[in-house]
mmCIF file of C-alpha atoms and ligand atoms in Angstrom:
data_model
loop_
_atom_site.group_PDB
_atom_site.id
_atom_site.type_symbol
_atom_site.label_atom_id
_atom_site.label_comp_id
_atom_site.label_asym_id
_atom_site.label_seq_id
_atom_site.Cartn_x
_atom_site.Cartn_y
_atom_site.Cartn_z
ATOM 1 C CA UNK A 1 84.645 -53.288 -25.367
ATOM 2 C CA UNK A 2 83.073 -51.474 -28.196
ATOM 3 C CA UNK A 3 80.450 -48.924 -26.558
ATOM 4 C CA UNK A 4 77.949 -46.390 -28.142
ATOM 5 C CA UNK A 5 75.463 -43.999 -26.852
ATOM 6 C CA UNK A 6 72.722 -41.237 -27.722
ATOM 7 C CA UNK A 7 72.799 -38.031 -27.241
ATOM 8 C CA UNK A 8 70.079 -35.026 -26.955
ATOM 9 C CA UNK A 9 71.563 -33.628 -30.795
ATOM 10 C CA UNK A 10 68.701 -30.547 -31.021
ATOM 11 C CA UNK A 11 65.683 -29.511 -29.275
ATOM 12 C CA UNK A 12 62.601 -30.295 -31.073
ATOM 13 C CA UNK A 13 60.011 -27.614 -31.786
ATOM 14 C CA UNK A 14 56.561 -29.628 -32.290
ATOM 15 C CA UNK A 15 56.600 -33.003 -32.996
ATOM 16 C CA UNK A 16 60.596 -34.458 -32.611
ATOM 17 C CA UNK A 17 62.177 -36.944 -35.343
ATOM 18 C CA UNK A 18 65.252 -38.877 -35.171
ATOM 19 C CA UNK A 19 67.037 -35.669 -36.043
ATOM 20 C CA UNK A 20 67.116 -34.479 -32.568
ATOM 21 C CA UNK A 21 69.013 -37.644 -31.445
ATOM 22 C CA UNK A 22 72.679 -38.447 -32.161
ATOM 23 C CA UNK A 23 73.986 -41.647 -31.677
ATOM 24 C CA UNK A 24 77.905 -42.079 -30.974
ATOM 25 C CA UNK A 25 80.634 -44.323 -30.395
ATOM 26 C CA UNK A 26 81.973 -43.762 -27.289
ATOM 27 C CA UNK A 27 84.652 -45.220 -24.532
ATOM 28 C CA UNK A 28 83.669 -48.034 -22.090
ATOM 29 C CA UNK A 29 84.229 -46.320 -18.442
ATOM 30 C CA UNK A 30 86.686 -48.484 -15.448
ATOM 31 C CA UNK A 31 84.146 -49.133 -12.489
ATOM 32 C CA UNK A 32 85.533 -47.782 -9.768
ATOM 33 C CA UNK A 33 84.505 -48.798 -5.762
ATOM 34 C CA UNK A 34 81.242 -49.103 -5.089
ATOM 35 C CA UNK A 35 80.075 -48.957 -8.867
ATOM 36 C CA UNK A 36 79.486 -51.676 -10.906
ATOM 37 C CA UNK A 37 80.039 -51.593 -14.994
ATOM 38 C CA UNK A 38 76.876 -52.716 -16.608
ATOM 39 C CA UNK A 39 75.447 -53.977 -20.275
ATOM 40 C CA UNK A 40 72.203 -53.047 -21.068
ATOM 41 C CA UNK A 41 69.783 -55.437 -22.328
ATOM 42 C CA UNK A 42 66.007 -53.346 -22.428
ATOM 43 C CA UNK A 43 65.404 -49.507 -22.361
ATOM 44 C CA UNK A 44 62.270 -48.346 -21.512
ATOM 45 C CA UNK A 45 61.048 -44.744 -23.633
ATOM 46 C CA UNK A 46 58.002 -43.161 -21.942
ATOM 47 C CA UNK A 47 56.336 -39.830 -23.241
ATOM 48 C CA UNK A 48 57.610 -37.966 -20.493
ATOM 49 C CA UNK A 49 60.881 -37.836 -22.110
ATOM 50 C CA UNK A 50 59.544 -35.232 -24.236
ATOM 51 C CA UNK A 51 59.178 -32.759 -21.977
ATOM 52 C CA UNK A 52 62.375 -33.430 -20.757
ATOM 53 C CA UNK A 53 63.713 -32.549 -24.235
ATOM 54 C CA UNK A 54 62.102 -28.718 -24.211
ATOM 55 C CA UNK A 55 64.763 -26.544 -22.174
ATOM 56 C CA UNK A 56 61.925 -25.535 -19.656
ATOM 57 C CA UNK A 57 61.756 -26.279 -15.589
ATOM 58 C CA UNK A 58 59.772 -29.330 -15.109
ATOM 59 C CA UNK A 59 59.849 -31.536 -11.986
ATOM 60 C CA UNK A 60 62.694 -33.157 -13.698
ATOM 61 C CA UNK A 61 65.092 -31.528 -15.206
ATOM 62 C CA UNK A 62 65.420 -31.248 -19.063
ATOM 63 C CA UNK A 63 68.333 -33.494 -20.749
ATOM 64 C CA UNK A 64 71.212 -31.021 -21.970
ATOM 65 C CA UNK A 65 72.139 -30.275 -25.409
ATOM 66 C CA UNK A 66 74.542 -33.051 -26.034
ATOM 67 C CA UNK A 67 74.628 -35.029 -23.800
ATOM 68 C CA UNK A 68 73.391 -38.602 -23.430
ATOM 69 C CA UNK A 69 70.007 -38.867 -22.559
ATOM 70 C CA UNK A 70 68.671 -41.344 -20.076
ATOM 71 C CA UNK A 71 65.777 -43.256 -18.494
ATOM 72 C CA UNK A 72 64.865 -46.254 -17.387
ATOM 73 C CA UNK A 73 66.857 -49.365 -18.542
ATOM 74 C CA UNK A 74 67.291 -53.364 -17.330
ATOM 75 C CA UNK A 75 70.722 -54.327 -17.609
ATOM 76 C CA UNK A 76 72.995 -57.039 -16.728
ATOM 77 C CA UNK A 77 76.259 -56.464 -13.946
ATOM 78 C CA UNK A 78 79.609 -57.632 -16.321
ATOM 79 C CA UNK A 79 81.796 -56.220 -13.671
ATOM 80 C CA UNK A 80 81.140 -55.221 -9.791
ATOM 81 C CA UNK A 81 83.356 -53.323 -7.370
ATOM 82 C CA UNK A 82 80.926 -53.427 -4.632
ATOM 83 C CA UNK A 83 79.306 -56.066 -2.333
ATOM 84 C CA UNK A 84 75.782 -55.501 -3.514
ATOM 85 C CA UNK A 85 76.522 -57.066 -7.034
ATOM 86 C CA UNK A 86 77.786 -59.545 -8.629
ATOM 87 C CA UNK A 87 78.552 -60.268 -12.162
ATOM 88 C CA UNK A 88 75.159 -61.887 -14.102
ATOM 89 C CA UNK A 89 73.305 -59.882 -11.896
ATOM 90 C CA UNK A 90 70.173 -58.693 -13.173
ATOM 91 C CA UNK A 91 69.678 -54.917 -12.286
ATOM 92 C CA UNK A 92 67.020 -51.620 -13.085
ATOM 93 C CA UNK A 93 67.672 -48.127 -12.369
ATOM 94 C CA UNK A 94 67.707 -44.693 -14.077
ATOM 95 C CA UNK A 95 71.176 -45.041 -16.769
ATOM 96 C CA UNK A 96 72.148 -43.446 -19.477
ATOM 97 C CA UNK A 97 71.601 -44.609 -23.264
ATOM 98 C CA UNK A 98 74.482 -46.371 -23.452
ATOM 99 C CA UNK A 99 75.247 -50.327 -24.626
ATOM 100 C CA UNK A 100 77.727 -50.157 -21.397
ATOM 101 C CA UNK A 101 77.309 -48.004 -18.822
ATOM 102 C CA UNK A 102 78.894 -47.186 -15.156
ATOM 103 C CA UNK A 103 77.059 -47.020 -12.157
ATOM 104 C CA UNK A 104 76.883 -46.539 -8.598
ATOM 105 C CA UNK A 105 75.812 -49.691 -6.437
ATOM 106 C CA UNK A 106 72.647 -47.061 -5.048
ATOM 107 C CA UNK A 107 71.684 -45.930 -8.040
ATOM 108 C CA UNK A 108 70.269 -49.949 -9.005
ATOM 109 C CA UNK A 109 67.568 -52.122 -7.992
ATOM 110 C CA UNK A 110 68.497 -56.424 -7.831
ATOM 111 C CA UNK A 111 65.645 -57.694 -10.468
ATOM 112 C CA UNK A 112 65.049 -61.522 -9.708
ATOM 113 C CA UNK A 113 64.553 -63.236 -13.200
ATOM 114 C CA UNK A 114 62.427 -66.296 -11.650
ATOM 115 C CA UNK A 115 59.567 -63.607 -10.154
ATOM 116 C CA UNK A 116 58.565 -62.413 -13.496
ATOM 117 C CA UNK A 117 60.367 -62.000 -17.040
ATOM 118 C CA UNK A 118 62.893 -58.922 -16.673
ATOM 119 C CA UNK A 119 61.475 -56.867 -18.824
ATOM 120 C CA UNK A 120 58.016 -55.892 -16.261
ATOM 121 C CA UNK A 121 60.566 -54.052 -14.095
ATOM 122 C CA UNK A 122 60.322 -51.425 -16.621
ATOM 123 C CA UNK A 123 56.181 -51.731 -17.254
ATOM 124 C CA UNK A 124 53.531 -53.881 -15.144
ATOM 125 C CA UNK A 125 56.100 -53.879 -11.729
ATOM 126 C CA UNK A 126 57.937 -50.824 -12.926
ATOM 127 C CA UNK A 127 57.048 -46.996 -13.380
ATOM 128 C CA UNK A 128 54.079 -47.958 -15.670
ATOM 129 C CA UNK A 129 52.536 -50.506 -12.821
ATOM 130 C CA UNK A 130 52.916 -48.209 -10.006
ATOM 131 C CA UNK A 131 51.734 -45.231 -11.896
ATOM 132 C CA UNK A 132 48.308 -46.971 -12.718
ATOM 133 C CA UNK A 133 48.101 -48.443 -9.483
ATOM 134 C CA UNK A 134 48.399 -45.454 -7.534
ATOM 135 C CA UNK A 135 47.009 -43.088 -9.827
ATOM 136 C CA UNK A 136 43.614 -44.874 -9.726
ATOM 137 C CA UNK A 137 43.480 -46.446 -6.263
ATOM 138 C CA UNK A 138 44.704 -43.391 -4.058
ATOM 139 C CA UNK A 139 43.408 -40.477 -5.860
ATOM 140 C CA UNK A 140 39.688 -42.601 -7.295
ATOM 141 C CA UNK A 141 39.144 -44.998 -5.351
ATOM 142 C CA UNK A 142 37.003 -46.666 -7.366
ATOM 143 C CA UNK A 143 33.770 -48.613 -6.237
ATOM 144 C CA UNK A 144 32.723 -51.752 -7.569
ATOM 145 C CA UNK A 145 29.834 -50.574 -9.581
ATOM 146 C CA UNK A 146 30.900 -47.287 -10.542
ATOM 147 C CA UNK A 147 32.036 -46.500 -13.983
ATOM 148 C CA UNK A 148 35.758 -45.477 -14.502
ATOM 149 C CA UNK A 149 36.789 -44.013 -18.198
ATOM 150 C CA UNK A 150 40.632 -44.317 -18.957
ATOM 151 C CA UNK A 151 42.157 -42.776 -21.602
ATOM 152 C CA UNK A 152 45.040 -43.736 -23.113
ATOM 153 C CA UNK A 153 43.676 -47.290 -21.989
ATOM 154 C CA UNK A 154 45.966 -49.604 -24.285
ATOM 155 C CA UNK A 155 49.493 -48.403 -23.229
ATOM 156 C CA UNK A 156 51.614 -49.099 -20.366
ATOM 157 C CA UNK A 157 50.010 -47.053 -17.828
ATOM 158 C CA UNK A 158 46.245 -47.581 -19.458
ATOM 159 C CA UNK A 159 45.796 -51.321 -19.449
ATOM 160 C CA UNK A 160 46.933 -51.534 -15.991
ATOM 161 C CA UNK A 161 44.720 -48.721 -14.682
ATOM 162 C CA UNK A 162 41.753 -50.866 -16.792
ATOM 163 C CA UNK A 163 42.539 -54.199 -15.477
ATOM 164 C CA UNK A 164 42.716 -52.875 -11.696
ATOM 165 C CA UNK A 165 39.479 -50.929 -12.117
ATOM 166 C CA UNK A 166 37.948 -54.359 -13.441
ATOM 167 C CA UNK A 167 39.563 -56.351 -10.173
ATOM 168 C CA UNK A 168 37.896 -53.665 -8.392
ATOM 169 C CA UNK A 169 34.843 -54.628 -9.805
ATOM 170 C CA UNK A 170 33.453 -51.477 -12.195
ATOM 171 C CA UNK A 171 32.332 -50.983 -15.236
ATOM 172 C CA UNK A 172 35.225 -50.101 -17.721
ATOM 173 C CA UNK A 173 35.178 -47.825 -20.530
ATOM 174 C CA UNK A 174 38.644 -47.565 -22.571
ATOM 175 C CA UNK A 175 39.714 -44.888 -24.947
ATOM 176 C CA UNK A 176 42.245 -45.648 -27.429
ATOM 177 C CA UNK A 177 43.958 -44.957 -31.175
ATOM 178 C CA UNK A 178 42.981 -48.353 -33.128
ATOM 179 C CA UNK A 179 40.533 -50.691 -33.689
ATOM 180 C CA UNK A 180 43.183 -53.375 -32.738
ATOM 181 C CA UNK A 181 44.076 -52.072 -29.230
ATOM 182 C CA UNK A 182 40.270 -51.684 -28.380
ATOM 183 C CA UNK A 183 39.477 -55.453 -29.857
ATOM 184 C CA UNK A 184 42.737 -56.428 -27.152
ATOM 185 C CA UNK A 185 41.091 -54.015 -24.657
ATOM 186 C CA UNK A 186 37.688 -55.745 -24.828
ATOM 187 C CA UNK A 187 38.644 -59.396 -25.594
ATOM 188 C CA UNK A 188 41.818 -59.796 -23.418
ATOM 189 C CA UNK A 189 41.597 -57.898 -20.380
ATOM 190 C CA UNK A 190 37.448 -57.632 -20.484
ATOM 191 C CA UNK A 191 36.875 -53.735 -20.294
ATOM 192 C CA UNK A 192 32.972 -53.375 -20.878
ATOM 193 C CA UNK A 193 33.230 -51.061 -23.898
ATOM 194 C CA UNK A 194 35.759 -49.147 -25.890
ATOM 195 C CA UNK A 195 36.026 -46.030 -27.946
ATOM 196 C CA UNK A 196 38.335 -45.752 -30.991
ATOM 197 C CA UNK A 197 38.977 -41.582 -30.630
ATOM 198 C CA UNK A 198 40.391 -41.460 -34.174
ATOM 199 C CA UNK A 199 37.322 -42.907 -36.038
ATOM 200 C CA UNK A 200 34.401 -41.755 -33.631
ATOM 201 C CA UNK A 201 32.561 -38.845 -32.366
ATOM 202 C CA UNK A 202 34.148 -39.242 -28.880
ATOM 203 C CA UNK A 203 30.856 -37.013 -27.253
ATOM 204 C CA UNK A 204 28.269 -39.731 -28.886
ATOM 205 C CA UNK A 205 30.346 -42.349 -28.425
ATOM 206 C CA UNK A 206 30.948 -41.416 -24.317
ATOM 207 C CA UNK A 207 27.318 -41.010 -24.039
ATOM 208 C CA UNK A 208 26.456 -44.422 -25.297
ATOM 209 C CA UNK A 209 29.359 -46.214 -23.283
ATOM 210 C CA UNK A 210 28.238 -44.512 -20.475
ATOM 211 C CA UNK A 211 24.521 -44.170 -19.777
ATOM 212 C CA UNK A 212 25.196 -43.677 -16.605
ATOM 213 C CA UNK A 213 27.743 -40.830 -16.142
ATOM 214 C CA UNK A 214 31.408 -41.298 -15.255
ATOM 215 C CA UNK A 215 32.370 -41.765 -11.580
ATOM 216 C CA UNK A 216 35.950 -41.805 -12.158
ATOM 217 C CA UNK A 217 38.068 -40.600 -14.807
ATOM 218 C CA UNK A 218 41.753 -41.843 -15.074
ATOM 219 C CA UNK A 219 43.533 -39.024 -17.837
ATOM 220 C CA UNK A 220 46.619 -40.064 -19.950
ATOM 221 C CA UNK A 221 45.862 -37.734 -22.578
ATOM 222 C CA UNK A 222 44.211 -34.688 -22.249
ATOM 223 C CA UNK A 223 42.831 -32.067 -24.838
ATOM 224 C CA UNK A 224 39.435 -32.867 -26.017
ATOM 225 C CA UNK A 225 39.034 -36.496 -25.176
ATOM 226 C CA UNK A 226 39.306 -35.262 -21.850
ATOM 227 C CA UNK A 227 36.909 -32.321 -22.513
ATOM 228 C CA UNK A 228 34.103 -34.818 -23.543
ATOM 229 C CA UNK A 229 34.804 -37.037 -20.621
ATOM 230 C CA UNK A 230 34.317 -34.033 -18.458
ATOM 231 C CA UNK A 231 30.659 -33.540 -19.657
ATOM 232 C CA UNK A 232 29.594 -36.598 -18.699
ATOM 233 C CA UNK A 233 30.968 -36.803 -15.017
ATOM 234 C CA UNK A 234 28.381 -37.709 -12.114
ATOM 235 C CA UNK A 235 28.006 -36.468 -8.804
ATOM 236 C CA UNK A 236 31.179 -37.221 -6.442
ATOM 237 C CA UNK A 237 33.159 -38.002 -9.687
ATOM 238 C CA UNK A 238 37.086 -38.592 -8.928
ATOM 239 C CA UNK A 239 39.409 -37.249 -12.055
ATOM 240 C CA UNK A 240 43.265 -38.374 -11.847
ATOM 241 C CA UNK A 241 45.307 -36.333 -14.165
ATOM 242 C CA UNK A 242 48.413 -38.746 -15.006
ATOM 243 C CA UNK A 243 48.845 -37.390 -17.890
ATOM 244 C CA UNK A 244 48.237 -34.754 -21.038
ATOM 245 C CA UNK A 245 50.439 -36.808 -24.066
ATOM 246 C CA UNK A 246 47.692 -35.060 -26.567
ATOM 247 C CA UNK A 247 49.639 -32.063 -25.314
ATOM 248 C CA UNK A 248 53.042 -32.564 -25.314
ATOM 249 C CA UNK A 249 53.976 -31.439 -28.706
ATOM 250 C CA UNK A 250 52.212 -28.384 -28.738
ATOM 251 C CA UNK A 251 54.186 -25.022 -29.160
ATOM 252 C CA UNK A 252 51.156 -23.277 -27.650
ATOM 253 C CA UNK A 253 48.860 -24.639 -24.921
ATOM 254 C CA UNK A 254 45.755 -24.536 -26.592
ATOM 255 C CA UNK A 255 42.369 -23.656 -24.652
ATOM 256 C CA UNK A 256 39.670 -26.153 -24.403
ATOM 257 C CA UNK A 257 37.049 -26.768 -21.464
ATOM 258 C CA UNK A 258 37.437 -24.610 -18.598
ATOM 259 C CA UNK A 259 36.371 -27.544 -16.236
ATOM 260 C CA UNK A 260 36.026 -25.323 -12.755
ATOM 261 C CA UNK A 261 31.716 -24.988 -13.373
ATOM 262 C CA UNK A 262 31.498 -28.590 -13.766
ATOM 263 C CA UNK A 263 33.550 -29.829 -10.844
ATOM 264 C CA UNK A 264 31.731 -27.523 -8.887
ATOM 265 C CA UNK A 265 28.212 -28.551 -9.506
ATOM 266 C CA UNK A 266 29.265 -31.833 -9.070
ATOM 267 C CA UNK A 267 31.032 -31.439 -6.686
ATOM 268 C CA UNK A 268 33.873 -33.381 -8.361
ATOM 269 C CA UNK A 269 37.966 -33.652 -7.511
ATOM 270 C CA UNK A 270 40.385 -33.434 -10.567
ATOM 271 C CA UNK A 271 44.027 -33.850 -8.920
ATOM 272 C CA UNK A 272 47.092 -34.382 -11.005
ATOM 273 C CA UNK A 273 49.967 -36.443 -9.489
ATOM 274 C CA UNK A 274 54.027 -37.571 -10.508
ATOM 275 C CA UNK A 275 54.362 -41.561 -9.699
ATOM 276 C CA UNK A 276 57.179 -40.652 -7.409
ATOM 277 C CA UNK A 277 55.143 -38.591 -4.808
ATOM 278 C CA UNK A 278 54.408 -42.019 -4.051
ATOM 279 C CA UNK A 279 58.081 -43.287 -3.784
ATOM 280 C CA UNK A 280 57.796 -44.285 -0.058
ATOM 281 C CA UNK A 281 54.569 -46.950 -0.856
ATOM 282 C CA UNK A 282 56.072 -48.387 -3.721
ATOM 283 C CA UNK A 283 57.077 -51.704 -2.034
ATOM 284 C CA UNK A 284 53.629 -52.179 -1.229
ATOM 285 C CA UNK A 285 52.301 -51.033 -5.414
ATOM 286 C CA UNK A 286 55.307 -54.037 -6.665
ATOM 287 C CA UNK A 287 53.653 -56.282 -3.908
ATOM 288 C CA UNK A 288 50.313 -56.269 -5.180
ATOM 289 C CA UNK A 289 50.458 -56.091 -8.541
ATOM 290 C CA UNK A 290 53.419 -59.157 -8.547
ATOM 291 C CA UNK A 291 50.688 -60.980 -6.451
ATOM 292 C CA UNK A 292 47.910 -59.754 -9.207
ATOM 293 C CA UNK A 293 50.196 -60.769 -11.937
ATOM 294 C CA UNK A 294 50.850 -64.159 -10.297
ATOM 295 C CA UNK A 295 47.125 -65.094 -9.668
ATOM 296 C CA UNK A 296 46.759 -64.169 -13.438
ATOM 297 C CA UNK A 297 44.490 -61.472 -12.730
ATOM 298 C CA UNK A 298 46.961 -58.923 -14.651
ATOM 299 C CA UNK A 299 48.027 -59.462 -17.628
ATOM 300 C CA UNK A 300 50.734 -56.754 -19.492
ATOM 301 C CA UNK A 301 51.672 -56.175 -23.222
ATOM 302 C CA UNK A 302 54.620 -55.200 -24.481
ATOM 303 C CA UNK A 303 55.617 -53.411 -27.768
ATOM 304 C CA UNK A 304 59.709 -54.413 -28.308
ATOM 305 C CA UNK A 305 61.372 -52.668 -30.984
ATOM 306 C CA UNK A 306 64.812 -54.347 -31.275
ATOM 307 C CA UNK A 307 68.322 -52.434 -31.717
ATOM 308 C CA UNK A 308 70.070 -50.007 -29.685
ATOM 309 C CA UNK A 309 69.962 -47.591 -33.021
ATOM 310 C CA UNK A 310 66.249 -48.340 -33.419
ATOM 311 C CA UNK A 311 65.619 -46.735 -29.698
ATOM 312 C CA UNK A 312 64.730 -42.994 -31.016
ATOM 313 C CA UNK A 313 62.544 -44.340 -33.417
ATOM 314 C CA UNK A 314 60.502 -46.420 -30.537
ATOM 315 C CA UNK A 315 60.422 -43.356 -28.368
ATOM 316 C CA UNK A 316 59.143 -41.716 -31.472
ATOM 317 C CA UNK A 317 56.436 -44.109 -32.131
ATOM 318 C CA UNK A 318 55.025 -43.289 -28.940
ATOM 319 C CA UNK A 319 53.222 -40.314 -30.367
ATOM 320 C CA UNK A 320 51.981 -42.052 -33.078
ATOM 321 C CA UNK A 321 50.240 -44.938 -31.316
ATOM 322 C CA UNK A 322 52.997 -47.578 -33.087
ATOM 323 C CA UNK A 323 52.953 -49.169 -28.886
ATOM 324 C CA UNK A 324 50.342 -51.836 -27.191
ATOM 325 C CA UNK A 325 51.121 -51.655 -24.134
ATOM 326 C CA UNK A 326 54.933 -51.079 -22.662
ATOM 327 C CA UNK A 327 57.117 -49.515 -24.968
ATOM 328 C CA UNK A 328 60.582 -51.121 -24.979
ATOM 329 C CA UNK A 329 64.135 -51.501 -26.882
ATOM 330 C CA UNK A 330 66.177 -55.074 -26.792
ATOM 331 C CA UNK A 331 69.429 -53.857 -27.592
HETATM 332 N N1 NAP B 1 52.032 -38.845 -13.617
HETATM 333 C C1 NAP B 1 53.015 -39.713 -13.721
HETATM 334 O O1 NAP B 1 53.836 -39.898 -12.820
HETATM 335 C C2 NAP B 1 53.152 -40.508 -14.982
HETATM 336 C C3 NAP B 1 53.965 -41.664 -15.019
HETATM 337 C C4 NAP B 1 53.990 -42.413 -16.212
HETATM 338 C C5 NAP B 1 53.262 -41.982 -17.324
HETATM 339 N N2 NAP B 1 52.542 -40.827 -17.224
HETATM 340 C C6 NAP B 1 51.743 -40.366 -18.362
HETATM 341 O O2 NAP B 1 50.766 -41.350 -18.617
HETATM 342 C C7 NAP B 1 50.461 -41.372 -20.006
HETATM 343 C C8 NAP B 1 50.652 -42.783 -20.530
HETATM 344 O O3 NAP B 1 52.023 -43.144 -20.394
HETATM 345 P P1 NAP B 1 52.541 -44.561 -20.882
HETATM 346 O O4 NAP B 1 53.944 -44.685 -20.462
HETATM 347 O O5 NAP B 1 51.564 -45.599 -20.489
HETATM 348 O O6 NAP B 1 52.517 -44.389 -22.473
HETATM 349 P P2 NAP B 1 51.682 -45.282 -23.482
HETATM 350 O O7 NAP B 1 50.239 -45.037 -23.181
HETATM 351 O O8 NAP B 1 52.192 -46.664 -23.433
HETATM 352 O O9 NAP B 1 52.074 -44.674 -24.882
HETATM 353 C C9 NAP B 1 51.566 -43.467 -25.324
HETATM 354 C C10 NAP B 1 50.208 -43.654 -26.025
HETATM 355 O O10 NAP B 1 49.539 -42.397 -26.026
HETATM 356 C C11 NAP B 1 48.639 -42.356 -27.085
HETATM 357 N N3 NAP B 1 48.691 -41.043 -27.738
HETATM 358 C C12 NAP B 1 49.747 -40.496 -28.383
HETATM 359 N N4 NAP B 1 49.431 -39.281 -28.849
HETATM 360 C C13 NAP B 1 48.131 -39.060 -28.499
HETATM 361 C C14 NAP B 1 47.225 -37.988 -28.709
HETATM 362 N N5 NAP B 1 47.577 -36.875 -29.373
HETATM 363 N N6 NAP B 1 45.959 -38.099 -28.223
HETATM 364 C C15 NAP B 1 45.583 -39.209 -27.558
HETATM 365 N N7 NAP B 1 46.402 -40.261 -27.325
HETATM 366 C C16 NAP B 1 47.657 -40.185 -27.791
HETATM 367 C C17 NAP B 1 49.024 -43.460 -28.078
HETATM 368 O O11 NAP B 1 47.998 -44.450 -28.075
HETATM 369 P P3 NAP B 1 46.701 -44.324 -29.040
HETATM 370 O O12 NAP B 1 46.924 -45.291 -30.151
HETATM 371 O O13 NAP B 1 45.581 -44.686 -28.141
HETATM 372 O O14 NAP B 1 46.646 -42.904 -29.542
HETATM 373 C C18 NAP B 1 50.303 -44.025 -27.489
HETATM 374 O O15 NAP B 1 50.421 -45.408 -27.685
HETATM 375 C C19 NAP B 1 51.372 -40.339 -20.659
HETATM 376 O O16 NAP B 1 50.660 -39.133 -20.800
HETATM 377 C C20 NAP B 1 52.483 -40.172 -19.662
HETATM 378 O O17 NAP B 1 53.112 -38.918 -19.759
HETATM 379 C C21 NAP B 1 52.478 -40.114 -16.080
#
């Protein structure tokens, strides 16, 4: 069977383009026992691929020069050599980019096709879902009442966080990139007010949306979005740092708000957090949001880009807002 696969072909410096991926023809591997050989039919990108693309300790680490570069992916069992699978099986795990990859029966996750469509296991019951769910409920705890600011608020991670802060009954204020994804924000999943960060003076704008302070801030971007949120927080405020995207392509950190005077004074909590500190509860994130999602009080969007070839350009489009919601690749 015909394979290919992408490789890491350069480390970017800034901003990466397509010229840092190479994409190859390669051999199909023989399962051996206990692996299964696999096709894959959806690969998630996510922005923290790019830090995995900078040859720097992280708490992953980086892909290697040359090598095929990997992530999440759904993908379909052709051939099993284990008990756990059977061929037509639906299956998620962390595999290379590869149309046809090996793995090991522990390395996947069953994904039953008549819960939800196959591709949430990579965004509202995947990473994304879990990341929002315990991002906001754990660290924020959010009152009904209160008012919670997401940034970020249209992709994967964002709408979620949104549409659980709304369940939870506060006021929701969403940042995002485009008039469209705030018009979705407002008139699909009901978020009380929205801020388009490219077109308006995010300080005025906060003000307005918030008259009365922020209680909870839920950070996917960083940088001075983040900065303006921070004037604005209230007494008790809860800040979850999930993530600094704004950030990601800088060759120097720059320096914005140092935020220690404010969280003292208000006696506020800022705590950052990696989705899989929370590996041991995720049964219990899937649970919930899959009953959330069933009772139609979630709803998810997905961005799908189609072609194996195309998948640098959708991780690629990440940093330029091209995604509503998940991010994904039909191959
Ligand atoms: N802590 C964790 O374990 C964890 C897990 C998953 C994700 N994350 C983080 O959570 C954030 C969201 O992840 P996601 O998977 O849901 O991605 P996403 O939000 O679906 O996609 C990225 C979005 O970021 C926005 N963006 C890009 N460059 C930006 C910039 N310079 N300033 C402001 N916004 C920018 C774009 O939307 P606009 O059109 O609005 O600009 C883009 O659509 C990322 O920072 C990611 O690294 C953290």
């Amino acid at each position: 069977m015909q394979n290919k696969q992408i490789l890491l072909n350069s480390r970017p410096a800034g901003m990466p383009t397509t010229d840092n991926f190479r994409i190859e023809n390669t051999v199909t591997p023989e399962p051996k026992d206990g692996e299964v050989l696999v096709r894959t039919l959806y690969l998630s990108v996510d922005p923290y691929m790019r830090s995995r693309m900078n040859d720097r300790k992280s708490y992953v680490p980086p892909f290697a020069l040359n090598e095929v570069i990997s992530g999440g992916v759904v993908a379909e069992v052709v051939d099993s050599r284990t008990a756990n699978f059977q061929a037509g099986d639906i299956v998620t795990g962390m595999l290379g980019w590869r149309l046809l990859s090996v793995a090991k029966a522990e390395e996947l996750r069953k994904v039953d096709p008549r819960l939800a469509p196959i591709t949430t296991a990579l965004g509202v019951l995947g990473m994304p879902g879990l990341t929002a769910y315990f991002g906001l409920l754990d660290i924020c705890n959010p009152q009904a009442g209160e008012t919670v600011v997401v940034s970020g608020a249209a992709g994967a991670v964002g709408t979620t966080v949104c549409q659980i802060a709304k369940i939870k009954g506060c006021r929701v204020v969403g940042i995002a990139g485009s008039d469209e994804k705030n018009a979705y924000l407002l008139n699909e999943l009901h978020v009380d007010a929205t801020i388009n960060y490219k077109t308006a003076n995010v300080k005025e704008a906060l003000a307005a949306a918030c008259p009365n302070g922020v209680d909870v801030y839920f950070d996917n971007v960083g940088g001075e979005i983040s900065d303006a949120v921070l004037l604005l927080i209230n007494k008790g405020a809860r800040i979850s740092i999930c993530g600094q995207i704004s950030m990601y392509n800088l060759e120097r950190m720059d320096v914005g708000l140092r935020p220690q005077p404010l969280l003292l004074v208000k006696s506020a909590m800022m705590r950052g957090f990696i989705v899989i500190d929370y590996a041991p509860r995720f049964a219990e994130g899937v649970t919930q949001l899959g009953k959330w999602l069933a009772e139609g009080k979630l709803k998810y969007a997905e961005n799908i880009i189609e072609g194996f070839e195309n998948t640098p350009r959708a991780f690629l489009g990440l940093f330029a807002g091209e995604n509503l919601g998940k991010q994904l690749v039909k191959v």
